[in-house]
Each structure stands twice: as structure tokens, then as C-alpha cells.
Coordinates of C-alpha atoms in Angstrom, one line a residue:
M1 CA 24.8 1.1 25.5
L2 CA 24.4 4.4 23.8
A3 CA 26.5 5.4 20.8
A4 CA 29.2 8.0 21.6
G5 CA 27.4 10.5 19.5
A6 CA 24.6 10.7 22.1
F7 CA 27.0 12.5 24.4
V8 CA 26.4 15.7 22.6
V9 CA 22.7 16.1 23.1
S10 CA 22.1 16.4 26.8
C11 CA 23.1 18.0 30.0
A12 CA 23.6 16.2 33.3
D13 CA 20.7 17.9 35.1
Y14 CA 18.1 16.1 33.0
N15 CA 19.7 12.7 32.4
D16 CA 17.8 10.7 35.0
L17 CA 14.8 9.2 33.3
N18 CA 13.4 6.7 35.9
N19 CA 16.9 5.2 36.2
F20 CA 17.5 5.1 32.5
S21 CA 20.6 7.2 32.1
V22 CA 21.8 9.2 29.1
P23 CA 25.5 10.0 29.3
S24 CA 26.2 13.7 29.2
G25 CA 28.8 15.8 27.4
S26 CA 28.9 19.4 26.3
G27 CA 31.8 19.7 23.8
A28 CA 29.7 19.6 20.6
A29 CA 26.8 21.5 22.2
K30 CA 28.6 24.8 22.0
P31 CA 27.7 27.7 21.6
Y32 CA 24.5 26.8 23.5
A33 CA 26.0 24.4 26.0
D34 CA 24.4 26.3 28.9
L35 CA 20.8 25.6 27.7
G36 CA 18.7 22.8 29.2
A37 CA 16.4 20.4 27.5
V38 CA 14.0 22.0 25.1
K39 CA 11.0 20.6 27.0
S40 CA 12.2 22.1 30.3
Y41 CA 11.3 25.6 29.0
I42 CA 7.6 25.1 28.9
N43 CA 5.7 26.7 31.7
R44 CA 3.5 23.8 32.7
T45 CA 1.4 26.0 35.0
D46 CA 0.4 28.4 32.2
N47 CA 0.4 25.8 29.5
P48 CA -0.7 22.5 31.1
N49 CA -1.6 20.8 27.9
M50 CA 1.4 22.0 25.8
S51 CA 3.6 19.3 24.4
V52 CA 6.7 19.4 22.2
D53 CA 7.3 16.1 20.4
A54 CA 9.8 14.7 17.9
T55 CA 9.3 12.4 14.9
I56 CA 11.7 9.5 14.8
K57 CA 11.6 6.2 12.9
L58 CA 10.6 3.2 15.1
K59 CA 13.7 1.1 14.2
E60 CA 16.0 4.1 14.8
F61 CA 14.3 4.7 18.2
N62 CA 14.9 1.1 19.2
K63 CA 18.6 1.4 18.5
Q64 CA 18.8 3.7 21.6
A65 CA 21.6 5.6 20.0
L66 CA 22.0 9.3 19.1
E67 CA 18.5 10.1 17.7
H68 CA 16.8 8.3 20.6
A69 CA 18.8 10.2 23.2
A70 CA 18.1 13.5 21.5
A71 CA 14.4 12.7 21.4
I72 CA 13.8 11.4 25.0
T73 CA 16.0 14.1 26.7
N74 CA 14.7 17.1 24.8
F75 CA 11.0 16.3 24.0
D76 CA 7.9 15.4 25.8
G77 CA 7.1 12.5 23.5
V78 CA 7.8 10.9 20.1
A79 CA 5.8 10.0 17.0
F80 CA 6.9 7.2 14.8
G81 CA 5.2 8.6 11.7
N82 CA 4.7 6.4 8.7
S83 CA 6.6 3.5 10.3
F84 CA 3.5 3.1 12.5
M85 CA 1.2 2.2 9.6
P86 CA -0.4 -1.2 8.7
G87 CA 1.9 -1.8 5.7
S88 CA 4.8 -2.2 8.2
Y89 CA 3.0 -4.8 10.4
V90 CA 0.6 -6.9 8.4
S91 CA 1.6 -9.7 6.0
K92 CA -0.2 -10.9 2.9
K93 CA -2.0 -13.5 4.9
G94 CA -2.9 -11.1 7.8
Y95 CA -0.2 -12.0 10.3
M96 CA 0.8 -9.1 12.4
N97 CA 4.2 -8.5 13.9
F98 CA 4.3 -5.8 16.6
M99 CA 7.6 -6.8 18.2
D100 CA 9.4 -3.5 17.4
L101 CA 6.4 -1.5 18.6
K102 CA 6.1 -3.5 21.8
D103 CA 9.8 -3.0 22.5
A104 CA 9.5 0.8 22.0
L105 CA 6.4 1.1 24.2
G106 CA 7.9 -1.0 26.9
H107 CA 10.9 1.2 27.0
M108 CA 8.9 4.4 27.0
S109 CA 6.8 3.1 29.9
D110 CA 10.0 2.3 31.8
I111 CA 11.4 5.9 31.4
G112 CA 8.1 7.7 31.7
G113 CA 7.9 9.0 28.1
K114 CA 4.9 9.1 25.8
V115 CA 4.2 8.2 22.2
Y116 CA 1.7 9.8 19.8
G117 CA 0.0 7.1 17.7
S118 CA -0.3 8.0 14.0
P119 CA -2.3 6.9 12.1
I120 CA -4.8 4.1 12.7
V121 CA -6.0 4.2 9.1
A122 CA -5.1 6.1 5.9
N123 CA -5.0 5.7 2.2
E124 CA -1.3 5.1 1.8
Q125 CA 1.0 2.5 3.3
Q126 CA -1.9 0.2 4.1
A127 CA -1.7 -3.6 4.0
D128 CA -2.6 -3.7 0.3
D129 CA -1.4 -7.3 -0.2
W130 CA -3.6 -8.4 2.7
F131 CA -6.6 -6.5 1.3
E132 CA -6.1 -8.1 -2.1
T133 CA -6.0 -11.6 -0.5
L134 CA -9.1 -10.9 1.6
T135 CA -11.1 -9.5 -1.4
A136 CA -9.9 -12.0 -4.0
P137 CA -12.6 -13.8 -6.0
I138 CA -14.3 -16.7 -4.3
E139 CA -13.8 -20.3 -5.5
I140 CA -17.1 -22.0 -6.6
Q141 CA -18.1 -25.4 -8.0
V142 CA -18.4 -25.5 -11.8
L143 CA -19.0 -28.4 -14.2
P144 CA -17.3 -28.9 -17.6
I145 CA -19.2 -27.7 -20.7
T146 CA -19.0 -29.5 -24.0
D147 CA -18.3 -27.0 -26.8
L148 CA -18.0 -29.2 -29.9
E149 CA -17.9 -32.8 -31.0
L150 CA -16.5 -33.7 -34.5
D151 CA -16.5 -37.3 -35.8
Y152 CA -14.4 -37.6 -39.0
S153 CA -15.7 -41.2 -39.5
T154 CA -19.0 -39.7 -40.8
V155 CA -17.4 -36.8 -42.7
D156 CA -17.1 -37.1 -46.5
E157 CA -15.0 -34.0 -47.3
F158 CA -12.5 -32.0 -45.3
K159 CA -13.5 -28.3 -45.3
G160 CA -11.1 -27.1 -42.7
T161 CA -7.8 -25.1 -42.9
S162 CA -4.4 -26.4 -43.7
L163 CA -1.3 -24.2 -43.4
R164 CA 0.9 -27.0 -44.9
G165 CA 0.1 -30.3 -46.6
K166 CA -3.1 -31.5 -48.1
P167 CA -5.3 -33.3 -45.6
V168 CA -8.2 -35.3 -47.1
I169 CA -11.0 -37.6 -45.9
E170 CA -10.0 -41.2 -46.6
K171 CA -13.2 -43.1 -47.1
N172 CA -13.6 -46.5 -45.5
M173 CA -10.3 -46.2 -43.9
D174 CA -11.2 -49.3 -41.8
A175 CA -14.2 -51.2 -40.7
N176 CA -15.3 -48.2 -38.6
G177 CA -15.6 -45.7 -41.5
N178 CA -13.8 -42.6 -42.7
A179 CA -10.9 -40.7 -41.2
L180 CA -9.0 -37.5 -41.7
R181 CA -5.7 -38.3 -43.4
I182 CA -2.9 -35.9 -42.6
P183 CA 0.3 -36.2 -44.7
K184 CA 3.8 -36.0 -43.2
K185 CA 5.2 -32.6 -42.4
S186 CA 1.7 -30.9 -42.3
E187 CA 0.2 -28.1 -40.3
V188 CA -3.5 -28.7 -40.0
Y189 CA -6.4 -27.3 -38.0
I190 CA -8.2 -30.5 -37.0
V191 CA -11.0 -28.4 -35.3
E192 CA -11.7 -24.7 -35.5
G193 CA -14.2 -21.9 -35.4
F194 CA -15.9 -22.4 -32.0
D195 CA -16.5 -19.6 -29.5
L196 CA -14.1 -19.2 -26.6
D197 CA -14.5 -18.4 -22.9
P198 CA -11.5 -16.2 -22.3
Q199 CA -11.3 -17.4 -18.7
G200 CA -12.0 -21.1 -19.4
F201 CA -9.6 -24.0 -19.1
Y202 CA -10.0 -26.2 -22.2
T203 CA -9.6 -29.9 -22.9
I204 CA -9.4 -31.1 -26.5
T205 CA -9.3 -34.9 -27.1
F206 CA -8.9 -36.7 -30.4
T207 CA -8.3 -40.3 -31.5
V208 CA -5.3 -40.8 -33.7
R209 CA -3.4 -43.6 -35.5
G210 CA -0.2 -43.4 -37.4
F211 CA 1.0 -45.3 -40.5
K212 CA 4.1 -45.1 -42.7
D213 CA 3.5 -42.9 -45.7
T214 CA 4.0 -45.5 -48.4
K215 CA 2.6 -48.7 -47.0
K216 CA -0.5 -49.4 -44.9
T217 CA 1.5 -51.2 -42.2
E218 CA 1.8 -50.3 -38.6
M219 CA 4.4 -47.7 -37.4
E220 CA 7.8 -49.0 -36.5
K221 CA 8.8 -46.0 -34.2
D222 CA 7.2 -43.4 -32.0
E223 CA 6.1 -40.2 -33.7
N224 CA 5.9 -36.8 -32.0
I225 CA 3.5 -33.9 -32.8
W226 CA 3.1 -30.4 -31.4
C227 CA -0.2 -28.7 -30.7
T228 CA -1.3 -25.0 -30.7
F229 CA -4.6 -24.1 -29.1
A230 CA -6.2 -20.7 -29.9
D231 CA -2.9 -18.9 -30.7
S232 CA -1.2 -20.5 -27.6
L233 CA 1.5 -23.1 -28.2
I234 CA 1.3 -26.0 -25.7
N235 CA 4.7 -25.7 -24.1
T236 CA 6.9 -26.9 -21.3
G237 CA 8.5 -23.6 -20.6
K238 CA 11.2 -21.5 -22.2
D239 CA 14.8 -22.1 -23.2
K240 CA 17.8 -19.9 -22.2
E241 CA 17.0 -17.5 -25.1
G242 CA 13.4 -17.1 -24.0
K243 CA 11.9 -19.2 -26.8
L244 CA 9.0 -21.5 -26.0
I245 CA 9.8 -25.2 -25.8
P246 CA 6.9 -27.1 -27.4
K247 CA 5.4 -30.0 -25.6
E248 CA 5.6 -33.2 -27.6
F249 CA 2.6 -35.4 -27.8
T250 CA 3.8 -38.9 -28.7
I251 CA 2.0 -41.2 -31.2
R252 CA 3.0 -44.7 -30.5
P253 CA 3.0 -47.7 -32.9
G254 CA -0.1 -49.8 -32.8
G255 CA -3.8 -49.1 -33.1
W256 CA -5.9 -46.0 -32.3
Q257 CA -5.0 -43.9 -29.2
T258 CA -6.5 -40.9 -27.5
V259 CA -4.5 -37.7 -27.2
K260 CA -5.6 -35.2 -24.5
V261 CA -4.6 -31.5 -24.9
E262 CA -5.3 -29.2 -21.9
W263 CA -4.6 -25.5 -22.2
V264 CA -6.0 -21.9 -22.1
P265 CA -6.5 -19.6 -25.1
A266 CA -4.2 -16.7 -25.8
K267 CA -5.3 -13.4 -24.4
G268 CA -7.7 -11.6 -26.8
V269 CA -8.5 -14.6 -29.0
T270 CA -12.3 -15.1 -29.4
K271 CA -12.4 -18.2 -31.8
G272 CA -10.9 -21.5 -30.9
Y273 CA -8.9 -24.0 -32.9
L274 CA -6.4 -26.9 -32.5
L275 CA -3.5 -26.9 -34.9
I276 CA -1.3 -30.0 -35.0
E277 CA 2.1 -30.2 -36.7
G278 CA 5.5 -31.9 -36.6
N279 CA 4.7 -35.4 -37.9
L280 CA 7.9 -35.6 -39.8
N281 CA 7.9 -39.4 -40.5
T282 CA 4.4 -40.6 -40.3
V283 CA 1.0 -40.0 -41.9
L284 CA -1.7 -39.5 -39.3
Y285 CA -5.3 -40.5 -39.2
I286 CA -7.7 -38.5 -37.0
R287 CA -11.2 -39.4 -35.8
N288 CA -13.3 -38.3 -32.9
V289 CA -12.4 -34.7 -31.8
T290 CA -14.1 -33.3 -28.6
V291 CA -13.7 -29.8 -27.2
S292 CA -14.9 -29.0 -23.7
H293 CA -14.0 -26.3 -21.1
T294 CA -14.2 -25.7 -17.4
P295 CA -15.3 -22.2 -16.7
D296 CA -13.3 -20.1 -14.3
N297 CA -14.2 -21.5 -10.9
H298 CA -14.1 -18.2 -9.2
R299 CA -16.5 -15.3 -8.9
D300 CA -15.9 -11.7 -7.8
Q301 CA -17.1 -10.9 -4.3
T302 CA -20.2 -8.8 -4.1
K303 CA -20.1 -5.3 -2.7
A304 CA -21.8 -6.6 0.4
E305 CA -19.3 -9.4 0.8
K306 CA -16.4 -7.0 0.4
N307 CA -18.0 -4.6 2.9
D308 CA -18.1 -7.5 5.5
T309 CA -14.5 -8.4 4.6
I310 CA -13.2 -4.9 5.1
R311 CA -15.0 -4.6 8.4
Y312 CA -13.4 -7.9 9.4
A313 CA -10.0 -6.4 8.4
L314 CA -10.6 -3.2 10.4
N315 CA -11.5 -5.1 13.5
K316 CA -8.5 -7.4 13.2
W317 CA -6.1 -4.5 12.6
C318 CA -7.4 -2.4 15.5
N319 CA -7.5 -5.4 17.9
G320 CA -3.9 -6.3 17.0
L321 CA -2.7 -2.8 17.3
M322 CA -4.5 -2.1 20.6
E323 CA -3.4 -5.4 22.1
A324 CA 0.2 -4.4 21.4
N325 CA -0.4 -0.9 22.8
A326 CA -2.0 -2.2 26.0
G327 CA -3.4 1.3 26.8
R328 CA 0.0 3.0 26.7
I329 CA -0.5 5.3 23.7
K330 CA -3.5 7.5 24.5
S331 CA -3.6 9.9 21.5
F332 CA -3.9 8.8 17.9
D333 CA -4.4 10.1 14.5
L334 CA -7.7 8.3 13.7
I335 CA -7.5 9.0 10.0
S336 CA -4.6 10.5 8.0
K337 CA -5.2 12.8 5.0
P338 CA -8.6 11.6 3.8
L339 CA -9.4 14.6 1.5
D340 CA -9.2 14.6 -2.3
T341 CA -9.0 17.7 -4.5
K342 CA -12.2 17.0 -6.3
E343 CA -15.3 18.8 -5.2
L344 CA -18.6 17.1 -4.3
A345 CA -21.0 17.4 -7.1
D346 CA -23.8 18.9 -4.9
K347 CA -21.5 21.0 -2.6
P348 CA -19.3 23.4 -4.5
G349 CA -16.1 24.2 -2.6
I350 CA -16.3 21.1 -0.5
F351 CA -13.8 18.4 -1.3
D352 CA -14.7 14.7 -1.6
L353 CA -12.8 12.0 0.2
K354 CA -10.2 10.1 -1.8
H355 CA -11.5 7.0 -3.7
S356 CA -9.8 4.3 -5.8
D357 CA -10.7 1.8 -8.5
E358 CA -7.3 0.1 -8.1
K359 CA -6.8 -0.3 -4.4
I360 CA -9.0 -1.0 -1.4
F361 CA -9.7 2.3 0.4
W362 CA -11.7 1.9 3.7
Q363 CA -14.1 4.7 2.8
D364 CA -15.1 2.9 -0.4
Y365 CA -16.7 0.2 1.7
L366 CA -18.0 0.2 5.4
E367 CA -21.4 1.3 4.1
E368 CA -24.6 0.4 6.0
G369 CA -28.2 0.8 5.0
T370 CA -28.6 4.0 3.1
K371 CA -25.4 5.5 4.4
S372 CA -22.3 5.4 2.3
G373 CA -18.8 4.2 3.3
S374 CA -17.7 7.9 3.1
E375 CA -20.3 9.0 5.6
L376 CA -19.5 6.2 8.0
Y377 CA -15.7 6.2 7.6
G378 CA -14.7 8.2 10.6
A379 CA -17.5 6.8 12.8
T380 CA -16.8 3.2 12.0
V381 CA -13.0 3.5 12.6
S382 CA -13.6 5.4 15.8
K383 CA -16.0 2.9 17.3
V384 CA -13.8 -0.1 16.4
A385 CA -10.6 1.5 17.6
S386 CA -12.2 2.8 20.8
A387 CA -13.6 -0.7 21.6
A388 CA -10.3 -2.3 21.0
F389 CA -8.5 0.3 23.1
E390 CA -10.7 -0.4 26.1
K391 CA -10.7 -4.1 25.6
H392 CA -6.9 -4.2 25.9
G393 CA -6.5 -2.1 29.1
G394 CA -6.9 1.4 27.9
N395 CA -8.9 4.0 29.9
P396 CA -11.6 5.5 27.5
A397 CA -11.5 8.8 29.4
E398 CA -7.9 9.3 28.4
L399 CA -8.3 8.4 24.7
K400 CA -7.9 11.2 22.1
F401 CA -8.5 10.9 18.4
F402 CA -7.3 13.4 15.8
I403 CA -7.9 13.8 12.1
C404 CA -4.6 14.5 10.3
E405 CA -4.6 16.6 7.1
N406 CA -2.2 18.8 5.2
G407 CA -2.8 22.0 3.2
L408 CA -5.3 23.4 5.7
D409 CA -4.1 26.9 4.9
N410 CA -6.4 26.4 1.9
P411 CA -9.7 27.7 3.4
N412 CA -11.7 25.2 1.2
K413 CA -9.7 22.3 2.5
L414 CA -10.3 23.3 6.1
E415 CA -14.0 23.8 5.5
S416 CA -14.1 20.4 3.8
L417 CA -12.4 18.7 6.7
K418 CA -14.9 20.3 9.1
Y419 CA -17.7 19.2 6.8
W420 CA -16.6 15.5 7.0
M421 CA -15.8 15.6 10.7
N422 CA -19.4 16.9 11.3
I423 CA -20.8 14.0 9.3
W424 CA -18.7 11.5 11.1
E425 CA -19.5 12.9 14.5
G426 CA -23.2 12.9 13.6
N427 CA -22.8 9.2 13.0
G428 CA -21.2 8.6 16.3
A429 CA -17.5 9.3 15.8
K430 CA -15.2 10.4 18.6
I431 CA -13.0 13.2 17.1
D432 CA -11.2 15.3 19.7
G433 CA -8.8 17.3 17.5
I434 CA -7.1 18.2 14.3
N435 CA -3.5 17.3 13.5
A436 CA -2.5 20.0 11.0
E437 CA 0.5 18.8 8.9
L438 CA 2.6 21.8 8.1
N439 CA 4.6 22.7 5.0
L440 CA 6.4 25.9 6.0
S441 CA 9.2 27.9 4.4
Y442 CA 11.1 31.1 5.3
S443 CA 11.8 33.4 2.4
E444 CA 14.4 36.2 2.1
D445 CA 12.0 38.0 -0.2
A446 CA 10.2 40.4 2.2
A447 CA 6.8 40.3 0.4
T448 CA 6.8 36.5 0.2
Q449 CA 7.7 36.2 3.9
A450 CA 5.0 38.6 4.9
A451 CA 2.5 36.5 3.0
N452 CA 3.9 33.4 4.7
E453 CA 3.3 34.9 8.1
T454 CA -0.2 36.1 7.2
T455 CA -1.1 32.7 5.9
L456 CA 0.2 31.1 9.1
N457 CA -1.7 33.4 11.4
T458 CA -4.9 32.9 9.4
L459 CA -4.5 29.2 9.6
L460 CA -4.0 29.3 13.4
D461 CA -7.0 31.6 13.8
N462 CA -9.2 29.2 11.7
L463 CA -8.0 26.1 13.5
A464 CA -8.7 27.8 16.9
A465 CA -12.2 28.6 15.7
T466 CA -13.0 24.9 15.3
G467 CA -13.0 24.4 19.1
K468 CA -11.0 21.2 18.6
L469 CA -7.7 20.3 20.2
I470 CA -5.0 21.5 17.7
R471 CA -1.7 19.7 17.1
L472 CA 0.9 20.9 14.5
S473 CA 3.0 18.2 13.0
N474 CA 5.8 18.1 10.4
F475 CA 7.1 21.3 12.0
D476 CA 10.1 21.8 9.7
I477 CA 10.8 25.2 8.0
K478 CA 12.8 25.3 4.8
Y479 CA 15.0 28.2 3.9
L480 CA 14.5 29.9 0.6
D481 CA 16.6 32.8 -0.8
A482 CA 15.1 35.8 -2.5
T483 CA 14.8 33.9 -5.8
G484 CA 12.9 31.1 -4.2
A485 CA 15.8 28.6 -4.3
S486 CA 16.4 26.3 -1.3
V487 CA 19.5 27.0 0.7
A488 CA 21.2 23.8 1.8
P489 CA 22.8 23.3 5.3
K490 CA 26.3 23.4 3.9
D491 CA 25.6 26.8 2.4
I492 CA 23.6 28.5 5.0
K493 CA 25.2 31.5 6.8
D494 CA 24.9 32.4 10.4
D495 CA 22.6 35.4 9.8
Q496 CA 20.4 33.2 7.6
R497 CA 20.3 30.5 10.2
Q498 CA 19.2 33.2 12.7
N499 CA 16.5 34.4 10.4
L500 CA 15.2 30.8 10.2
A501 CA 15.4 30.4 14.0
N502 CA 13.4 33.6 14.5
Y503 CA 10.7 32.3 12.3
Y504 CA 10.6 29.0 14.2
A505 CA 10.1 31.1 17.4
L506 CA 7.4 33.2 15.7
V507 CA 5.4 30.1 14.8
I508 CA 5.7 28.6 18.3
K509 CA 4.6 31.8 20.0
A510 CA 1.8 32.3 17.5
Y511 CA 0.5 28.8 18.2
M512 CA 0.8 29.3 22.0
T513 CA -1.0 32.7 21.7
K514 CA -3.7 31.9 19.2
I515 CA -4.7 28.4 20.3
P516 CA -6.5 28.4 23.7
K517 CA -4.4 26.8 26.4
D518 CA -6.9 24.0 26.9
K519 CA -6.8 23.2 23.2
Q520 CA -3.0 23.0 22.8
A521 CA -2.2 19.4 21.9
G522 CA 1.3 20.4 21.0
I523 CA 3.9 20.8 18.2
C524 CA 5.8 17.8 16.7
K525 CA 9.1 18.4 15.0
G526 CA 9.5 16.7 11.7
N527 CA 13.3 16.3 11.7
M528 CA 15.4 16.9 14.8
A529 CA 18.6 17.6 12.9
D530 CA 19.3 19.1 9.5
T531 CA 18.6 16.9 6.5
S532 CA 21.0 16.6 3.6
S533 CA 19.0 19.2 1.7
D534 CA 17.4 21.6 4.3
P535 CA 18.7 23.3 7.5
V536 CA 15.5 22.3 9.4
G537 CA 17.1 21.0 12.6
L538 CA 17.5 22.1 16.2
W539 CA 20.9 20.5 15.6
S540 CA 23.2 20.9 12.6
K541 CA 25.5 18.1 11.7
N542 CA 29.3 18.0 12.1
G543 CA 30.3 14.6 10.8
N544 CA 28.7 12.1 13.2
E545 CA 28.1 14.8 15.8
W546 CA 25.0 16.9 16.3
V547 CA 25.7 20.5 17.2
R548 CA 23.0 22.8 18.7
S549 CA 21.9 25.4 16.2
A550 CA 20.3 28.8 16.7
T551 CA 17.0 27.0 16.2
Y552 CA 17.6 25.1 19.4
K553 CA 17.8 28.4 21.3
A554 CA 14.8 29.7 19.5
F555 CA 12.7 26.8 20.7
C556 CA 13.9 27.3 24.3
D557 CA 13.1 31.0 24.2
A558 CA 9.8 30.7 22.5
L559 CA 8.5 27.9 24.7
S560 CA 9.5 29.9 27.8
G561 CA 7.6 33.0 26.5
K562 CA 10.5 35.2 25.7

């Protein structure tokens, strides 16, 4: 069932979508209730490839409520935007859940609609947790290393450090020789000064025996001590106030016993030690102290191993995506916004691809032989995605790949995009078109608006000159007053709304005039209705209702050639 709000977006003459019905109603459509669906105004004979699409979130689409009804009755197709990206589908362990996508594609197949797939790979909203898991250090076999052995039975003088108390070597403590004698309530380093492996896991063992302070008789009760290893207190956690709770090592009545301390050094400490304290009731005698550590049993993956890992991830992602798609989506953004703002060192004016030292970017890997990951980026993704598309029922002759980029009104950026597309195509990439992401505004300042229109026309001319299919996305126009301040939907006046609508029409007609008919891949609306901050919609909002605005009529007129 559709929400009641859906009644306001359609007219009865275009509600039958392969037996999927959208209820009609015209009350909130005034003053443009007599207009048909936006898509119905395209002359398909003169513009056979022209498409007008709408962006909608995948979960919102699957609700089959107001936004869904507006999209499917008024537009040729939909794009799910960023909700289509790997970060939305892939878990930390690489599990992929395409249930929502399958539901949407099944529904669109039923009603004869189409979906634009965007994007297959990008730098943002990728499966970063999965990448981190895949490229994590590899576990290896390691053996413990003995760092130091100290036998106090053979030591004649204590030369170590005491923070409290006066430890001494008691000679001939028993038949087995000398021992380090630690008075009650002392704080003593029983071993110190050895080099540390900051990633190592340490084991310190020592033999200990406790006596009463005044008489050389056996202990009557258990005694507890605390240990600190290389600035790190051996603890069992924290109390409610966040203070560390020391672990108690128990010295029991009787003869010699071995205490084993296992811990890691504090961050940044380079020299090791073991400090013992807390013997409140008993003198302690220390003999054999041994320090050993197990090195970190992991090693970083090599660049070649990470390269293989990322190729595996690309194959798994494309295979999962195309299996869910089952050949239904035929046009995709292959790569989204790959360009950086830094120029290549040997090519002034040409921007490099984005790179990262913190996250996994596809283009930082995928290298092969003497060719870098950047050079092979588009070609590798294209080949893997194409193979997966065909494997899962897609017709290769119908498949179209676009490169999406923003800011292409900057001539250097467009030249940079062309540079990289040429390299990728030279390495075997299939690149059919450019998806130019727009960032448009209308200005009440005449000079600014004239510059806006000049920039737009130049952009379209330059895009047409590439010979590629051209798609315009994020087709939203903000309204700025003469001072450059944004005008919100609640404040915009009728004449301002009409100015905005006229500019929408100008952009559409410029696109349909300047881009050859066989290269028109269409225009995709960013927001169908006004947002809270900008009057960008074909519909304004009246409470929960959508009301056709002057922009709705402008779309219909421009698409029809008026």
C-alpha cells in the first residue's frame, strides 16, 4: 500500500506500470495539475537516448511510499547514489547482504523501470573494516628469546635500585648460597637495565622465599606482593573510579617457590625492569631471576601480498554485486571521483589520483609488472566488473561504464580526467562515458549569473568534445540572492522561484542542444523535492504533501523543446 502522500504526484493517464498501480489525485498538484509525467515530455524519436532520472535512497525506495511514487511515475529511472556503495553491503569479515538491492531490482523489473548503478568502486564509503581485516599482519611462528638471567646465589653485593627499604645480599643464606634479602614494606627493582622489544610479550620468573622479620622461622600466613614491569603495573583491571587494580602475587608459607610474571612494557619505554613491592609483613629472599620475551608473532603483509589481497577483494565484491544484479542494471559508474588536487610531478596541470597512507585505496595497489596501480586502476576494475556482469546473466553488448567526477568546469580537472581515462583505456578498460557531477547555483547578481551560464556552456562544449556518452548528475540548482546568500524554501518568492525554474530549463535545453543526440546519457535530479535549506525541487513541500513547483513545469517544457 502506498502512503496517502503519494496521491499528489501522479495523474491517472500514466499510473499503469505493468499492473503496478499508483493511486492518483490532483488536489496538491495545483497550479500544474494539467501536466503529465515529466518523462512523458521527451520526444523519443528526436532524442532516443535521452533519459531523465531521479536520485532516491535505496531504503526509501523500498518503502514504496511518496518518494518512490514520485520517482517511478515521473522519471525514466532511478539512481541510489551512495547507498549503493560497498560500505553499505560488506561486513568486517566480508559477508555481503544485498537483500534490499535485490528487492528494489526485482520490483523495477516487474514495473519496467531502470536503475543506474553508481559506483562500483570509489575512495569513500568503501568496506574499510573489511579491507583492514584482509590486509592485517600475518601470524607467524616465533620462539621465546632469553634476555637476561640473574642468580643472586652467586652475587656478593646488591648494586640495583631501591625506591624504599635497604635490600642486601645475605651471604650463605642456606646451603645453596647467597640470596637478595628485601625488608618489609620495600620497593625494589630485582632486575633492571635490559633492552626491550616494544612489541614483545615478556615472562619474568624468580624464586622467592618469605620469613618473619625477627626470626628465621617459616612464615605463618600468606604474603602478597605487587609487580610493575617496565612502567606497566601488572593489574586485573580498573575500579569504578578508573584506578588500576594491582594483581596480587601470593607468597605462601614453606620453602622456595617460583613466581611467574607475564606482561608487556608500557608504550615508549626502552629499558626493562621488574619492581616488587607490598610485602607488608614478611621479609623476602630472592634468587634466580630470568627474563625472556616472545616477539610479536605477526608480520606486515608485503606490497605484493596486499596487491593479491586487494585483487581478491575486488573480485569478490564485483561477483557479489553482479550476482545480485543478475544483468538488470546495465549502466554503472565504474569509478567515482578518483582525482586529487595535486599535480603530477612530471605533468604540470594534470592532477594525480587520490592516494592514502591511512586507508586502502584500490589505486594504491592493483599494480602489475612495471605498471602502477594508478595506471591499471580503471582497466582492472573494468575487466573484473565486466566479467562478473556477463557471468551472472548480463549481456555485454548492453553494458555501459562511466567515470564520475565533480568540478569538471575546471579545465585542468577535465583534462586530467581525460588523461587518466586514456591511460586506462590503453590498458584495456571499457569506458563509455563521463558522469559529470554538477554543483550549480542561480544568482540574482546579473554579472555572476552571466558567468554561471558561460561556465555551464563551456563545460557542456568541453564534455561534448570528448566524444563520450555524457550524463549530468546531482542536477540541483541553489538560489543565491545578489549578496551571495542562499535563499531558503520558506523565504523564496514566486518570481524568484520562476527565475530558478527558468535556469533549470536553460540547463536542460543547453544539454540537449550541445550534447549530440547519440551521446545523451541523460540528466539525474539530485533531490526531487525541496530540501530544508534549498528550493531545489520539482516539488515544494506543504507539510507532508508535495506540491508541483514552477520547476516541474520548466522540466516539462524544456524536455519537450519549448
